[in-house]
Amino acid sequence: MPTGPPRPARGPSARPHTVATMTIPPAADQISAPRDGDARQTDAASEILSSVFGYDSFRGDQAAIIEQVASGGDAVVLMPTGGGKSLCYQIPALLRPGTGIVVSPLIALMADQVAALEAIGIRAAYLNSTLERHEAQAVEQQLLAGELDLLYMAPERLVLPRTLDLLRRAEIALLAIDEAHCVSQWGHDFRPDYLGLSVLAEAFPDVPRIALTATATEATHRELTERLRMERAEHFVSSFDRPNIQYRIEPKASPREQLLQLITTEHEGESGIVYCLSRKSVETTAQWLVDRGIAALPYHAGLDAAVRADHQERFLRADGLIIVATIAFGMGIDKPDVRFVAHLDLPKSIEGYYQETGRAGRDGLPSTAWMAYGLGDVVSQRRFIDQGEGSEQFKRNARSHLDAMLALCETVSCRRAQLLRYFGQEAEFASCGNCDTCLTPPRTWDATVAAQKLLSALIRLDRERGQKFGSGQVIDVLLGRENERSRQSRHEDLSVWGIGQELSEKEWRTTLRQLLARSIVEAQGDYGVLVPGPQAGPVLRSETTVELAVDRAPAKTQRTRTAHGGARSRAAESLEPAQREVFEVLRQWRTSVAKEKQIPPYMVFSDATLVGIVQARPDSVETLGQVSGVGAKKLAEYGEAVLESLSATS
Ligand code: ADP
Ligand code: ZN
């Protein structure tokens, strides 16, 4: 089998858009001889996949990664959220003798991860600071007695001499380093404790290591390979496309109303995450939704730790709860049925945006990534950078991140293709058919003259009056609209007074936003006053033309979609109306079981599995067992009850 980093996903199981473009030079010792028993191992892995997890086939690179690690090799895995990273270490841990150690920074989620594994009959435990001393000791005993398949821990605990010593006395199947991008100092999730994980290479030279992340940039890949000492690893880089997520970015008019519209017309009763920039807007937005009868909870770093933990827990456990949060929320949230991620403010970078939106639809069912974005976002984010702390270099970085984000917002071509290109992956399609610009291609218009008028207004105001203004006053000058300020400063005497009456105020704001995004205009200082930007020259000299998009009316296109289907839930989108009722019955059954067992509903069965059951309409335990997501343990536990619920609907 070929080895050496990184190489494209292969074989018939690879998803259609799978590509690999990373180029880390292979080290000299990376040629490995073909291994005996690969075929047998693959069979054993498939057997576990179907009997324990209840799935029929591996996705993408899963089979190859499992083979690599199960046979003792190291692996670096870059796979998008929802791609199925967990199986890549869980199955090898079951195949190899001993316990798989999983390093994760997410202490708050370990209990749920372990519960999900126990629910399918895997012997799992965690060691972290939430355990009482005697509980931790019991887990250590289980480890030493070889009674665990998987053991989760935080990095700070793992690198303690005492823990390393414990692990040396146990039989270790593999070391999995989850969220491996946390070792990157330049990334947004840097955790100093991750740096300590480099000791594992020397401490356990014979134990296979696998590092996994959903962060796609080449810089992060390089850095984690180096810092985690993964010199011998085989690299698996998947396509970062998430075909089931519909990407939509719409102009901000009244953002909360737009959000409400999205929820009530497309995602009624479904789980979602709403991201806001400030703690205050998190609080007010959550309250605003609650006042309108939508179940929503706030989450931000300013809340008491216990409140935060409680809200996260409720989000994971409830069906159809919305969490309104700052970016503090979400890493490692592996709730598979988050149906939408909404941004009410512009994210600071595409990396952040893609991670956040990636939390939607891990189960592969249709989901929405939606953002409302407006002129104010551009002005305030630029100001935020200019006035923020940090070196010039830092600010330059922040500006280029923001520019890339703005370019995504303002693109008139496929958003998915642009996202993938940003991560160095060329899409195999020109139009994905599942983003707003593909679904309703925006109309464009030649805005060169409008841009020139606006620039002239800025120049005249500055030269002839020594004045710089924000958008409101500048637009008033273009429209020839009198106000206190313009009377005082005799703006009506300027040659640019009223030269822009062919556009409405709203159209000017749209135009201005797009000119700001392209650096033809720039906002400066405390008040975001407008000045000609670095790209203004060629426009003023008519050396280039400016093509701008006509803003769509918010959400109209999508509303008609749902009106036809009558579907208010995207999870059940693929089902016929009659089947949707069955889906609802199963969902209710699931809720009651989850309550009784005190586990999140998705741990009973995911939405994807419920949809599978509705479609298969099994009439026996055997046929139910063939549905994807129904493994042996769950079949034994819930089989009869599911069949009973189904027969009640016929
Ligand atoms: P990641 O950690 O990459 O975000 P997960 O490991 O949580 O993704 O997997 C996402 C979802 O896909 C989970 O619900 C998981 O059970 C499911 N899944 C993973 N692999 C497969 C597969 N081969 N077939 C069907 N479902 C799968
Ligand atoms: Zn598209």
XYZ file of C-alpha atoms and ligand atoms in Angstrom:
678
model
C 0.000 0.000 0.000
C 1.411 3.387 -0.916
C 2.585 5.543 1.886
C 4.091 8.960 2.425
C 2.359 12.212 3.093
C -0.023 13.476 1.905
C -1.823 11.813 -0.881
C -5.260 11.937 -2.365
C -8.076 9.835 -1.099
C -8.475 6.861 -3.331
C -10.716 4.047 -4.305
C -14.396 3.756 -4.908
C -15.277 4.736 -1.369
C -13.820 8.224 -1.768
C -16.424 10.943 -1.922
C -16.828 12.681 -5.264
C -15.051 15.914 -4.426
C -12.205 14.368 -2.523
C -8.917 16.051 -3.275
C -5.622 16.517 -1.575
C -3.359 19.405 -2.260
C -1.106 19.585 0.768
C 2.539 19.222 -0.039
C 4.686 18.308 2.882
C 7.899 16.720 1.646
C 8.067 13.035 2.584
C 10.818 11.957 4.938
C 13.322 9.366 3.820
C 12.082 6.570 6.059
C 8.545 6.624 4.825
C 8.605 3.700 2.536
C 6.965 0.732 4.162
C 6.784 -2.825 2.954
C 3.390 -4.328 2.237
C 1.950 -5.785 5.398
C 0.600 -9.254 5.885
C -2.883 -9.672 7.084
C -4.181 -6.365 5.712
C -7.106 -8.084 4.101
C -8.023 -9.925 7.266
C -7.794 -6.699 9.198
C -10.059 -4.938 6.743
C -12.615 -7.691 7.158
C -12.429 -7.408 10.919
C -12.829 -3.636 10.697
C -15.897 -3.974 8.462
C -17.372 -6.492 10.836
C -17.008 -4.061 13.757
C -18.411 -1.239 11.629
C -21.595 -3.135 10.987
C -22.105 -5.073 14.205
C -21.040 -2.424 16.722
C -21.783 0.843 14.925
C -24.509 -0.443 12.626
C -23.081 1.151 9.450
C -22.717 -0.670 6.140
C -19.670 0.955 4.588
C -16.707 3.146 5.392
C -16.691 6.724 4.235
C -13.884 8.443 2.393
C -10.502 7.587 3.871
C -11.816 5.795 6.951
C -10.885 2.287 5.815
C -7.361 3.284 4.813
C -6.773 5.211 8.034
C -8.030 2.350 10.172
C -5.795 -0.063 8.317
C -2.791 2.192 8.809
C -3.287 2.631 12.543
C -4.510 -0.887 13.287
C -1.349 -2.251 11.746
C 0.805 -0.066 13.955
C 1.464 2.989 11.780
C 1.021 6.671 12.583
C -1.532 8.861 10.829
C -2.296 12.543 10.440
C -5.938 13.002 9.534
C -7.478 16.183 8.159
C -11.176 15.636 7.724
C -14.041 18.089 7.928
C -16.422 18.124 10.858
C -18.897 15.315 10.447
C -16.499 13.430 8.183
C -16.289 10.589 10.680
C -12.970 11.045 12.432
C -13.927 9.197 15.609
C -14.222 5.798 13.945
C -10.667 6.234 12.687
C -9.299 5.654 16.183
C -12.209 3.840 17.795
C -12.104 0.851 15.452
C -8.307 0.391 15.588
C -8.573 0.572 19.383
C -11.014 -2.333 19.233
C -8.859 -4.260 16.773
C -5.594 -3.931 18.679
C -4.897 -5.413 22.088
C -5.024 -2.924 24.951
C -6.691 0.419 25.503
C -6.876 3.317 23.044
C -5.945 6.584 24.750
C -7.784 9.606 23.360
C -6.440 13.062 24.092
C -9.047 15.786 23.900
C -9.166 19.311 25.298
C -12.883 19.100 25.873
C -13.378 17.925 29.406
C -17.017 19.001 29.434
C -17.833 16.652 26.571
C -15.988 13.551 27.747
C -18.838 12.191 29.825
C -21.136 12.309 26.795
C -18.547 10.786 24.488
C -18.115 7.921 26.896
C -21.870 7.499 27.328
C -22.310 7.335 23.534
C -19.704 4.568 23.342
C -21.224 2.659 26.223
C -24.589 2.909 24.465
C -23.190 0.749 21.672
C -21.403 -1.644 23.970
C -17.858 -0.288 23.934
C -15.975 -0.249 27.245
C -14.976 3.378 27.662
C -14.044 5.764 30.463
C -12.439 9.126 31.032
C -9.924 10.575 33.449
C -10.241 14.263 34.176
C -10.506 16.823 36.930
C -14.266 16.367 37.307
C -13.753 12.900 38.810
C -13.462 12.307 42.532
C -10.236 10.719 43.637
C -11.752 7.306 44.198
C -13.513 7.429 40.831
C -10.228 8.190 39.094
C -8.556 5.367 40.949
C -11.245 2.965 39.828
C -10.692 3.983 36.207
C -6.943 3.509 36.598
C -7.560 0.016 37.934
C -9.775 -0.781 34.958
C -7.051 0.427 32.644
C -4.389 -1.710 34.288
C -6.695 -4.722 34.312
C -7.212 -4.379 30.552
C -10.924 -3.735 30.976
C -11.133 -0.625 28.789
C -11.304 -0.269 25.026
C -11.006 3.511 25.104
C -9.877 6.032 27.697
C -10.310 9.793 27.219
C -8.132 12.401 28.908
C -7.134 16.028 28.711
C -3.591 16.817 27.565
C -2.529 18.471 30.803
C -3.277 15.265 32.646
C -1.679 12.962 30.124
C 1.734 14.613 30.277
C 2.010 14.411 34.071
C 4.853 12.045 35.014
C 2.387 10.109 37.136
C 0.049 9.519 34.185
C 2.857 8.611 31.817
C 3.992 6.111 34.382
C 0.498 4.672 34.643
C 0.299 4.295 30.880
C 3.653 2.535 30.779
C 2.267 -0.071 33.111
C -0.839 -0.591 31.003
C -1.251 -2.083 27.577
C -1.845 0.763 25.146
C -3.464 0.075 21.776
C -2.913 3.527 20.333
C -2.677 7.222 21.160
C -5.223 9.442 19.429
C -4.745 13.198 19.552
C -8.068 14.808 18.766
C -8.437 18.510 17.878
C -4.756 18.352 16.957
C -4.811 21.910 15.578
C -4.790 23.077 19.216
C -1.009 22.651 19.079
C -0.794 25.437 16.522
C 0.220 28.688 18.094
C -1.195 30.750 15.280
C -4.534 29.064 15.176
C -7.537 30.324 17.062
C -7.739 27.363 19.451
C -4.177 27.225 20.736
C -3.787 25.244 23.989
C -0.321 25.432 25.533
C -0.781 21.959 27.035
C -0.824 20.480 23.560
C 2.834 21.393 23.121
C 3.666 18.888 25.849
C 2.260 16.061 23.735
C 5.500 15.915 21.774
C 6.833 13.692 24.592
C 4.560 10.872 23.451
C 6.764 10.096 20.467
C 9.663 9.202 22.733
C 7.691 7.870 25.664
C 5.780 5.368 23.535
C 7.840 4.714 20.427
C 6.034 1.466 19.655
C 2.495 2.705 20.083
C 0.777 3.990 16.928
C -0.278 7.618 17.109
C -3.046 9.305 15.174
C -3.576 13.078 15.134
C -6.909 14.396 13.892
C -8.308 17.821 13.094
C -11.010 19.529 11.090
C -8.794 22.537 10.427
C -7.813 22.557 6.831
C -5.088 25.078 6.216
C -1.701 23.955 5.017
C 0.083 25.987 7.680
C -1.749 24.184 10.475
C -1.087 20.816 8.868
C 2.628 21.504 8.711
C 2.769 22.825 12.224
C 0.949 19.985 13.893
C 2.979 17.398 11.992
C 6.134 18.974 13.323
C 5.088 19.754 16.873
C 3.443 16.424 17.536
C 6.469 14.679 16.030
C 4.446 12.862 13.413
C 7.453 12.437 11.106
C 6.566 8.884 10.230
C 2.881 9.370 9.791
C 0.916 8.733 6.701
C -1.200 11.792 5.873
C -4.859 11.632 4.958
C -6.354 14.844 3.658
C -10.025 14.675 2.758
C -12.043 17.067 0.754
C -13.403 19.730 3.029
C -16.610 19.967 1.123
C -19.790 19.527 3.152
C -22.341 18.892 0.426
C -25.300 18.630 2.809
C -24.834 22.151 4.152
C -26.567 24.882 2.201
C -24.471 28.060 2.375
C -26.389 31.323 2.324
C -25.316 34.883 3.021
C -27.936 37.565 2.788
C -27.986 41.322 3.218
C -28.760 42.480 6.716
C -32.019 44.394 6.937
C -33.545 43.555 10.304
C -31.371 40.626 11.276
C -33.457 39.180 14.088
C -36.596 39.179 11.991
C -34.628 37.487 9.236
C -33.404 34.895 11.700
C -36.905 34.295 12.996
C -38.066 33.816 9.430
C -35.350 31.229 8.844
C -36.308 29.346 11.991
C -40.060 29.356 11.486
C -40.094 28.600 7.766
C -37.286 26.069 7.559
C -36.199 24.860 10.951
C -39.174 24.721 13.218
C -38.477 22.578 16.266
C -34.928 21.834 15.173
C -31.622 22.441 16.938
C -29.461 25.317 15.836
C -26.609 27.584 16.845
C -26.792 31.370 16.420
C -23.461 33.166 16.594
C -23.178 36.809 17.684
C -20.058 38.857 18.197
C -20.707 40.360 21.621
C -21.920 38.963 24.900
C -24.556 41.620 25.035
C -26.045 40.752 21.678
C -25.981 37.089 22.688
C -28.117 37.910 25.721
C -30.550 40.199 23.947
C -30.967 37.916 20.942
C -31.652 34.862 23.106
C -34.243 36.821 25.063
C -35.789 38.198 21.874
C -36.268 34.656 20.547
C -37.706 33.436 23.833
C -40.178 36.335 23.780
C -41.355 35.022 20.428
C -41.925 31.528 21.691
C -38.667 30.016 20.420
C -36.709 27.889 22.906
C -33.278 29.528 23.093
C -30.427 29.812 25.605
C -27.431 32.155 25.765
C -23.808 30.997 25.978
C -20.720 33.174 26.356
C -17.531 33.355 28.373
C -19.005 35.979 30.708
C -21.565 33.572 32.111
C -20.908 31.673 35.269
C -19.157 28.354 34.520
C -22.016 26.357 36.022
C -24.601 28.213 33.916
C -22.497 27.673 30.826
C -22.150 23.972 31.490
C -25.872 23.721 32.149
C -26.787 25.488 28.903
C -24.413 23.347 26.894
C -25.831 20.239 28.480
C -29.400 21.289 27.780
C -28.526 22.046 24.181
C -27.003 18.590 23.761
C -29.891 16.847 25.436
C -32.939 18.651 24.195
C -34.450 18.147 20.784
C -34.908 21.440 19.025
C -33.236 23.922 21.331
C -31.379 26.925 19.956
C -28.181 28.177 21.532
C -27.232 31.814 20.968
C -23.502 32.112 21.523
C -20.225 33.867 20.995
C -17.428 31.921 19.356
C -16.638 30.576 22.839
C -19.219 27.906 22.063
C -18.825 24.856 19.996
C -15.442 23.221 19.686
C -15.929 19.495 19.852
C -19.696 19.721 20.113
C -20.469 16.477 18.389
C -24.222 16.769 18.426
C -24.980 15.285 15.027
C -28.361 16.904 14.447
C -27.606 20.624 14.585
C -29.745 21.637 11.620
C -28.636 25.220 11.172
C -25.849 27.573 12.119
C -26.697 31.247 11.812
C -24.339 34.212 11.982
C -25.828 37.551 12.931
C -22.417 39.208 12.749
C -19.589 38.833 10.304
C -16.974 36.291 11.490
C -13.381 37.488 11.583
C -11.991 34.841 9.279
C -12.997 32.092 6.897
C -11.297 29.551 9.157
C -13.559 30.526 12.020
C -16.627 30.729 9.815
C -16.018 27.297 8.341
C -15.457 25.691 11.733
C -18.609 27.265 13.090
C -20.836 26.462 10.136
C -19.316 22.979 10.055
C -21.132 22.175 13.274
C -24.329 21.900 11.255
C -25.354 18.567 9.791
C -22.709 16.193 11.069
C -25.201 13.406 10.413
C -25.147 14.208 6.701
C -28.780 15.361 6.523
C -29.708 18.670 4.841
C -28.671 21.643 6.973
C -28.263 25.376 6.621
C -25.365 27.750 7.181
C -26.921 31.175 7.079
C -25.500 34.640 7.655
C -26.891 38.159 7.631
C -24.255 40.675 6.740
C -24.317 44.430 6.178
C -22.466 47.678 5.790
C -22.120 48.134 9.546
C -20.253 44.824 9.844
C -17.558 45.930 7.427
C -17.073 49.288 9.112
C -17.040 47.975 12.663
C -14.752 45.017 11.952
C -12.208 47.202 10.183
C -12.328 49.662 13.053
C -11.980 46.856 15.540
C -8.734 45.779 13.891
C -7.331 49.284 13.473
C -7.909 50.182 17.074
C -7.175 46.811 18.583
C -4.049 45.751 20.403
C -1.279 43.949 18.630
C 1.659 44.495 16.335
C 1.446 45.806 12.786
C 2.071 42.272 11.558
C -0.825 40.995 13.636
C -3.110 43.668 12.240
C -2.027 42.947 8.698
C -2.957 39.306 9.269
C -6.299 40.235 10.743
C -7.003 42.505 7.768
C -6.217 39.834 5.243
C -8.435 37.367 7.103
C -11.248 39.889 7.051
C -10.724 40.667 3.372
C -11.038 36.991 2.482
C -14.210 36.792 4.536
C -15.641 39.857 2.802
C -14.765 38.444 -0.589
C -16.797 35.358 0.294
C -19.735 37.509 1.327
C -19.643 39.549 -1.849
C -18.917 36.831 -4.359
C -21.362 36.409 -7.209
C -20.172 32.880 -7.981
C -20.452 29.612 -6.046
C -19.719 30.105 -2.341
C -18.742 26.485 -1.822
C -16.193 26.608 -4.625
C -14.743 29.767 -3.122
C -14.540 28.235 0.365
C -12.758 25.164 -0.935
C -10.358 27.288 -2.954
C -9.523 29.196 0.201
C -8.414 25.935 1.765
C -6.324 25.095 -1.272
C -8.792 22.613 -2.732
C -10.060 23.084 -6.253
C -13.708 22.092 -6.556
C -14.665 19.711 -9.327
C -17.749 21.770 -10.048
C -18.302 25.352 -11.138
C -21.679 25.459 -9.507
C -22.561 23.324 -6.475
C -26.312 23.737 -6.726
C -26.642 24.070 -2.962
C -25.567 27.599 -2.081
C -27.539 30.808 -2.529
C -25.496 32.102 -5.448
C -25.976 28.805 -7.296
C -29.654 28.505 -6.420
C -30.484 32.076 -7.410
C -27.585 33.603 -9.318
C -27.351 37.282 -8.369
C -27.871 39.930 -11.009
C -24.971 42.295 -11.469
C -24.800 45.858 -12.712
C -22.055 48.217 -13.869
C -21.449 50.398 -10.837
C -18.391 52.215 -12.166
C -20.104 55.583 -12.422
C -21.761 55.211 -9.035
C -18.398 54.365 -7.479
C -16.833 57.403 -9.128
C -19.606 59.643 -7.807
C -19.148 58.343 -4.321
C -15.373 58.760 -4.432
C -15.764 62.287 -5.824
C -18.090 63.152 -2.966
C -15.494 61.972 -0.439
C -12.745 63.923 -2.193
C -14.782 67.157 -2.529
C -15.948 67.081 1.085
C -12.377 66.652 2.237
C -10.737 69.176 -0.111
C -13.339 71.896 -0.078
C -14.710 71.599 3.421
C -11.955 69.720 5.254
C -14.601 67.210 6.295
C -14.785 63.433 6.510
C -18.024 61.648 7.319
C -19.524 58.253 7.931
C -21.960 56.649 5.531
C -25.141 58.535 6.575
C -23.899 62.026 5.819
C -22.094 60.995 2.628
C -25.245 59.383 1.273
C -27.229 62.522 2.183
C -24.817 64.575 0.063
C -25.170 62.182 -2.870
C -28.942 62.322 -2.604
C -28.966 66.088 -2.028
C -30.813 65.630 1.240
C -30.592 68.589 3.589
C -29.920 68.256 7.268
C -28.491 70.385 10.069
C -24.904 69.552 9.179
C -25.236 70.123 5.463
C -26.898 73.498 6.022
C -24.116 74.602 8.370
C -21.399 73.478 5.991
C -23.215 74.689 2.853
C -22.924 71.277 1.183
C -25.430 72.301 -1.464
C -22.718 74.490 -3.014
C -20.532 71.484 -3.728
C -20.486 70.121 -7.280
C -21.270 66.668 -5.923
C -24.478 67.752 -4.164
C -27.348 65.508 -5.257
C -25.396 63.784 -8.045
C -26.499 60.325 -6.900
C -30.264 60.549 -7.043
C -30.557 57.654 -9.473
C -30.054 55.300 -6.530
C -32.124 55.036 -3.360
C -30.576 55.305 0.071
C -30.777 51.532 0.448
C -29.060 51.013 -2.897
C -26.312 53.402 -1.883
C -25.741 51.483 1.320
C -25.500 48.237 -0.634
C -23.107 49.844 -3.073
C -21.002 51.326 -0.321
C -20.785 47.987 1.484
C -19.478 46.301 -1.634
C -17.024 49.121 -2.343
C -15.720 48.803 1.222
C -15.363 45.061 0.829
C -13.246 45.671 -2.280
C -11.123 48.377 -0.640
C -12.281 50.944 -3.164
C -13.514 52.873 -0.140
C -12.073 52.623 3.352
C -13.519 53.406 6.786
C -11.125 55.051 9.221
C -10.782 56.035 12.837
C -13.142 56.005 15.779
C -16.158 57.026 13.784
C -15.536 54.959 10.687
C -15.221 58.010 8.437
C -15.009 57.166 4.762
C -11.977 57.867 2.585
C -10.917 56.599 -0.842
C -9.300 53.183 -0.393
C -6.185 51.614 -1.937
C -8.188 50.403 -4.946
C -9.779 53.805 -5.658
C -7.228 55.126 -8.171
C -7.986 52.864 -11.152
C -11.726 53.376 -10.609
C -11.430 57.179 -10.608
C -9.303 57.063 -13.746
C -11.845 54.722 -15.404
C -9.149 52.099 -15.843
C -11.342 49.370 -14.431
C -15.050 48.769 -14.296
C -16.838 47.908 -11.091
C -19.377 45.071 -11.352
C -21.561 44.869 -8.291
C -24.349 42.507 -7.300
C -27.918 43.615 -6.890
C -28.933 42.647 -3.355
C -31.560 39.982 -3.152
C -34.606 40.526 -1.051
C -33.983 38.644 2.184
C -35.029 34.986 2.296
C -37.736 35.124 -0.385
C -36.216 32.500 -2.621
C -36.012 29.939 0.130
C -39.463 30.635 1.454
C -41.060 29.395 -1.746
C -39.027 26.205 -1.516
C -40.547 25.251 1.788
C -43.994 26.468 0.853
C -44.095 23.849 -1.906
C -42.845 20.957 0.127
C -44.705 21.970 3.243
C -41.610 20.858 5.152
C -40.651 22.916 8.130
C -37.914 20.605 9.156
C -34.900 20.030 6.995
C -34.062 16.714 8.621
C -37.195 15.162 7.160
C -36.884 17.032 3.859
C -36.359 13.866 1.831
C -39.515 12.234 3.200
C -43.050 12.200 1.799
C -45.682 13.989 3.908
C -47.070 10.680 5.230
C -43.574 9.491 6.103
C -42.956 12.729 7.951
C -45.711 11.830 10.364
C -44.034 8.515 11.058
C -40.768 10.376 11.568
C -42.480 12.567 14.167
C -43.861 9.530 15.976
C -40.394 7.999 16.153
C -38.954 11.298 17.302
C -41.419 11.422 20.168
C -40.638 7.864 21.123
C -36.940 8.789 21.078
C -37.521 11.813 23.311
C -39.247 9.725 25.936
C -36.531 7.055 25.912
C -33.810 9.721 26.139
C -35.550 11.349 29.092
C -35.909 8.083 30.888
C -32.279 7.120 30.336
C -31.033 10.663 30.846
C -29.032 10.688 27.647
C -29.268 13.012 24.638
C -31.851 11.828 22.082
C -29.204 11.408 19.369
C -27.587 8.723 21.497
C -30.739 6.669 21.188
C -30.763 7.061 17.393
C -29.643 9.966 15.217
C -32.065 11.813 12.933
C -30.330 10.144 10.002
C -31.090 6.727 11.461
C -34.723 7.683 12.119
C -35.061 8.800 8.499
C -33.506 5.477 7.458
C -36.023 3.567 9.576
C -38.960 5.503 8.127
C -37.770 4.800 4.603
C -37.087 1.117 5.204
C -40.321 0.565 7.157
C -38.937 -2.646 8.673
C -41.431 -5.245 9.874
C -38.999 -7.481 11.728
C -36.011 -7.171 14.009
C -33.819 -8.499 11.193
C -34.818 -5.856 8.677
C -34.556 -3.145 11.314
C -31.010 -4.309 11.998
C -30.080 -3.522 8.398
C -30.848 0.158 8.740
C -27.708 2.311 8.909
C -26.989 3.307 12.493
C -28.714 0.328 14.122
C -25.990 -1.828 15.687
C -26.382 -5.049 17.632
C -26.669 -3.478 21.084
C -29.246 -0.870 20.095
C -31.196 -3.457 18.147
C -31.441 -5.644 21.212
C -32.327 -2.697 23.380
C -34.796 -0.764 21.232
C -35.776 -3.093 18.406
C -39.130 -4.189 19.770
C -40.119 -0.689 20.868
C -39.347 0.774 17.446
C -41.357 -1.901 15.670
C -44.222 -1.270 18.047
C -44.173 2.484 17.384
C -44.088 1.783 13.659
C -47.003 -0.602 13.736
C -49.026 1.980 15.643
C -48.669 4.365 12.688
C -49.865 2.037 9.950
P -16.108 14.132 13.147
O -15.473 13.772 14.460
O -15.208 13.957 11.976
O -16.748 15.471 13.155
P -17.860 11.987 13.789
O -16.851 10.954 14.028
O -18.550 12.589 14.967
O -17.278 13.130 12.876
O -18.948 11.398 12.779
C -20.018 12.181 12.335
C -21.271 11.341 12.216
O -21.173 10.427 11.136
C -21.536 10.505 13.456
O -22.906 10.537 13.727
C -21.037 9.134 13.051
O -21.650 8.121 13.788
C -21.410 9.098 11.580
N -20.540 8.188 10.803
C -19.199 8.110 10.865
N -18.734 7.194 10.003
C -19.808 6.678 9.363
C -19.993 5.664 8.346
N -18.963 5.002 7.811
N -21.270 5.412 7.946
C -22.312 6.069 8.486
N -22.203 7.022 9.438
C -20.971 7.325 9.884
Zn -22.652 26.884 -5.039
